[in-house]
Amino acid sequence: SGVMSTTEAPLTQGWEPGLDPQDTITRRFLLQMAEANDAFAAAADAHRLRTPAFSAADHGVASGYFNAVTLLQPVGPTDTGVLDQIDSFVADGTGPVDLWSLWPTPDLTDRGWHIQGHPPLLIRPPASLVGVPEAPQRDIRLVADLDGLADWERVAIDGYPFPELADAPRGCLGHAPLLADGRIQLRVGYEEGTPVSVGSLFTEADLATFVLGVTTPEARGRGHWLAQATARIAASPGTWMAGVFSDMSRPIAEQIGFVPITRFTLWTRHR
């Protein structure tokens, strides 16, 4: 009859707080995206907030896209309480803060947010199933100490770029506790000893997420993006990979086996 009996469990809408993270790969990624951002915030001893509706981190200083809010459930025009709570959390911070939504959102312009774009989410099957892509040989090193972390930080600031951090002292983004978090892998690519690229990976719950990968402007077009991506794929050969890519890097990602799934809605607020 198509009518649910009283003994059947209610149908899930896919985003209830208690739902198994393995319900869909998009749910797994969204929760991991929030967890990765929280890990960087924890390393910085930053202000953090987790509710059933969103996860948020504010470093108290300009911190690039690491000041971020990730919606964990759809938010509609009537969910003003959730939006008020987000606005209250970010109100006193410094520098840009991003708001990521897997779904279309209400217009947040009147709340001080500006639409940044709709970057796509891509996934890739484990390398054990589809292989590791070929890549040019580059000097890619896993960060293992504070000097390597400082190189990662400098490339991230100059390459992304994060202009609000251009004159910031060492340690403003690459906090020492990151080295002790076994879920995080940071890599730096060098040319003749000069750091020119970074690749970051967060692995948890059978999913490996590309977090931040950039190349400094003067080194672009020389194979560093592909070398960094391949190093991350090879590091977790039995794990599904996922990441939010720019439309500029998406074609290269698709060439090495990533598949587009959906697009995020990305808002930014300048404080």
XYZ file of C-alpha atoms in Angstrom:
271
model
C 0.000 0.000 0.000
C 3.013 2.265 0.464
C 1.831 3.255 3.945
C 4.338 2.643 6.732
C 3.036 0.381 9.469
C 3.312 1.390 13.117
C 6.007 -1.247 13.666
C 8.368 0.074 11.004
C 11.162 2.479 11.851
C 10.670 6.012 10.529
C 12.518 6.864 7.341
C 15.731 8.770 7.886
C 16.218 12.157 6.286
C 19.982 11.555 6.371
C 21.168 14.207 8.829
C 19.812 13.330 12.258
C 22.493 13.760 14.962
C 22.334 10.091 15.992
C 22.445 8.661 12.478
C 25.339 6.323 11.664
C 28.116 8.345 9.967
C 28.401 5.514 7.441
C 24.852 6.156 6.186
C 26.173 7.915 3.077
C 29.607 8.998 1.926
C 28.457 12.617 1.893
C 27.486 12.331 5.569
C 30.856 10.748 6.355
C 32.647 13.564 4.580
C 30.622 16.333 6.194
C 31.244 15.022 9.705
C 34.916 14.534 8.923
C 35.203 18.031 7.452
C 33.870 19.396 10.737
C 36.189 17.142 12.733
C 39.255 18.187 10.725
C 38.533 21.855 11.266
C 37.993 21.162 14.950
C 41.367 19.397 15.115
C 43.207 22.435 13.749
C 41.292 24.618 16.200
C 42.107 22.328 19.123
C 45.810 22.502 18.235
C 45.545 26.302 18.374
C 43.545 26.247 21.623
C 40.891 28.151 19.705
C 37.259 28.822 20.549
C 35.126 25.875 19.418
C 31.428 25.032 19.456
C 29.594 21.874 18.420
C 25.799 21.658 18.281
C 23.484 19.202 16.504
C 23.113 21.784 13.726
C 26.699 22.982 13.184
C 30.352 22.783 14.158
C 32.368 25.989 14.461
C 35.897 27.149 15.219
C 37.233 30.673 15.699
C 40.936 31.107 16.381
C 40.457 34.599 17.782
C 42.839 35.933 15.133
C 42.802 35.962 11.346
C 43.435 32.326 10.375
C 42.486 31.922 6.761
C 39.750 29.410 6.168
C 40.474 27.683 9.471
C 37.996 30.119 11.013
C 34.949 28.221 9.813
C 31.422 27.041 10.472
C 30.203 23.738 8.992
C 26.478 23.093 8.889
C 25.637 19.531 9.959
C 21.960 19.747 9.015
C 19.992 21.708 6.424
C 19.079 25.198 7.644
C 15.960 26.823 6.261
C 14.487 30.339 6.432
C 12.626 29.518 9.654
C 15.737 28.245 11.460
C 16.564 31.705 12.759
C 17.682 30.342 16.127
C 20.489 28.359 14.511
C 21.554 31.316 12.383
C 21.457 33.623 15.421
C 23.674 31.199 17.332
C 26.191 31.103 14.482
C 26.221 34.896 14.210
C 26.761 35.215 17.951
C 29.665 32.758 17.863
C 31.541 34.571 15.085
C 30.655 38.137 16.092
C 33.766 38.953 18.131
C 36.428 37.275 16.000
C 39.010 38.794 13.672
C 39.489 38.310 9.951
C 37.388 36.321 7.481
C 35.249 33.389 8.603
C 33.685 30.843 6.240
C 30.342 29.082 6.463
C 30.072 25.773 4.600
C 26.731 24.221 3.706
C 26.098 21.015 1.798
C 22.663 22.403 0.932
C 21.265 25.651 -0.466
C 20.821 28.170 2.333
C 18.630 31.171 2.991
C 20.062 34.488 1.811
C 22.506 35.487 4.558
C 23.478 38.842 3.080
C 21.524 40.847 5.650
C 23.454 39.004 8.371
C 26.777 40.231 6.993
C 27.704 37.164 4.929
C 28.753 37.281 1.274
C 28.432 34.374 -1.137
C 31.900 33.047 -1.979
C 30.942 30.326 -4.409
C 29.857 26.708 -4.785
C 32.995 24.516 -4.702
C 32.488 20.873 -5.679
C 32.959 17.814 -3.484
C 34.815 14.964 -5.219
C 35.530 11.414 -4.055
C 37.931 8.686 -5.190
C 37.855 4.904 -4.555
C 40.776 3.425 -2.609
C 44.080 3.098 -4.441
C 43.959 -0.615 -3.657
C 41.023 -0.818 -6.089
C 41.898 1.742 -8.771
C 45.644 2.210 -8.375
C 47.890 5.150 -7.563
C 48.121 7.744 -10.343
C 51.427 8.468 -11.989
C 53.036 11.737 -10.999
C 56.278 13.589 -11.685
C 59.050 13.088 -9.162
C 59.168 16.008 -6.767
C 60.832 16.502 -3.395
C 57.781 15.912 -1.186
C 58.504 15.506 2.530
C 56.252 14.549 5.419
C 56.296 17.201 8.145
C 57.830 15.738 11.286
C 59.185 18.693 13.268
C 58.669 22.373 13.987
C 60.885 23.520 11.117
C 58.849 21.483 8.657
C 55.669 22.830 10.218
C 56.951 26.385 9.747
C 57.620 25.629 6.054
C 54.090 24.228 5.686
C 52.666 27.343 7.325
C 54.616 29.774 5.142
C 53.609 28.065 1.893
C 49.974 27.914 3.019
C 49.964 31.653 3.755
C 51.764 32.703 0.566
C 50.239 30.132 -1.777
C 46.535 30.040 -0.889
C 46.954 32.999 -0.217
C 45.971 34.220 3.246
C 46.786 37.935 2.951
C 45.493 38.586 6.457
C 48.412 36.466 7.748
C 51.118 37.870 5.479
C 52.970 39.593 8.322
C 52.018 37.169 11.093
C 54.787 35.627 13.221
C 55.841 31.998 12.940
C 53.382 29.639 14.591
C 50.257 31.631 13.707
C 48.796 28.725 11.720
C 51.122 25.739 12.152
C 50.632 24.930 15.829
C 52.899 22.328 17.426
C 50.107 19.976 18.632
C 49.303 19.221 14.987
C 52.447 17.073 14.947
C 51.006 14.817 17.648
C 47.602 14.271 16.027
C 47.863 10.930 14.259
C 44.893 11.767 12.030
C 46.758 14.626 10.362
C 49.491 14.341 7.739
C 51.148 17.504 6.465
C 53.560 17.491 3.518
C 55.810 20.129 2.000
C 57.228 20.126 -1.505
C 60.630 21.701 -2.134
C 62.563 23.015 -5.097
C 66.293 23.277 -4.429
C 65.567 23.443 -0.718
C 62.886 26.125 -0.992
C 59.373 25.170 0.176
C 56.896 25.734 -2.650
C 53.893 23.427 -2.092
C 51.890 21.788 0.664
C 49.461 18.901 0.889
C 47.382 18.121 3.982
C 45.410 14.961 4.765
C 42.980 14.127 7.580
C 42.137 10.438 8.000
C 39.455 9.031 10.263
C 36.586 6.538 10.085
C 37.687 4.885 6.834
C 37.844 8.168 4.918
C 40.863 10.285 4.012
C 40.092 13.934 3.361
C 42.190 16.393 1.390
C 42.309 19.445 3.643
C 44.629 22.107 2.229
C 46.791 21.818 -0.854
C 48.447 24.842 -2.448
C 51.479 25.806 -4.505
C 53.201 29.171 -4.418
C 52.549 31.232 -7.563
C 56.112 31.021 -8.878
C 56.120 27.202 -8.742
C 52.744 26.509 -10.323
C 52.572 24.446 -13.485
C 55.559 22.313 -12.522
C 53.783 19.213 -11.254
C 53.603 19.945 -7.545
C 49.811 19.722 -7.282
C 49.819 16.269 -8.860
C 52.811 15.097 -6.823
C 51.173 16.237 -3.576
C 47.853 14.620 -4.482
C 49.532 11.343 -5.386
C 51.541 11.306 -2.157
C 48.324 11.613 -0.173
C 46.580 8.899 -2.166
C 49.536 6.530 -1.750
C 49.618 7.172 1.999
C 46.155 5.601 2.499
C 45.860 2.926 -0.202
C 42.921 1.131 1.403
C 40.844 4.214 2.101
C 38.274 6.192 0.142
C 39.499 9.715 -0.563
C 37.450 12.919 -0.611
C 37.957 16.635 -0.889
C 36.420 19.959 -1.801
C 38.275 21.298 -4.830
C 38.288 24.613 -6.612
C 36.964 24.648 -10.149
C 40.554 25.382 -11.194
C 41.932 22.150 -9.706
C 38.864 19.985 -10.305
C 39.865 18.927 -13.872
C 43.220 17.580 -12.648
C 41.493 15.766 -9.796
C 39.101 14.119 -12.231
C 42.033 13.034 -14.406
C 43.438 11.025 -11.487
C 40.158 9.301 -10.615
C 38.157 11.713 -8.468
C 34.427 11.882 -9.227
C 32.237 14.949 -8.560
C 29.341 14.300 -6.188
C 27.745 17.631 -5.305
C 28.556 21.274 -4.649
C 28.787 23.125 -1.363
C 27.423 26.591 -0.726
C 30.201 28.745 0.716
C 29.604 32.043 2.494
C 32.289 34.359 3.895
C 32.002 37.059 6.514
C 34.689 39.746 6.819
C 35.065 40.970 10.370
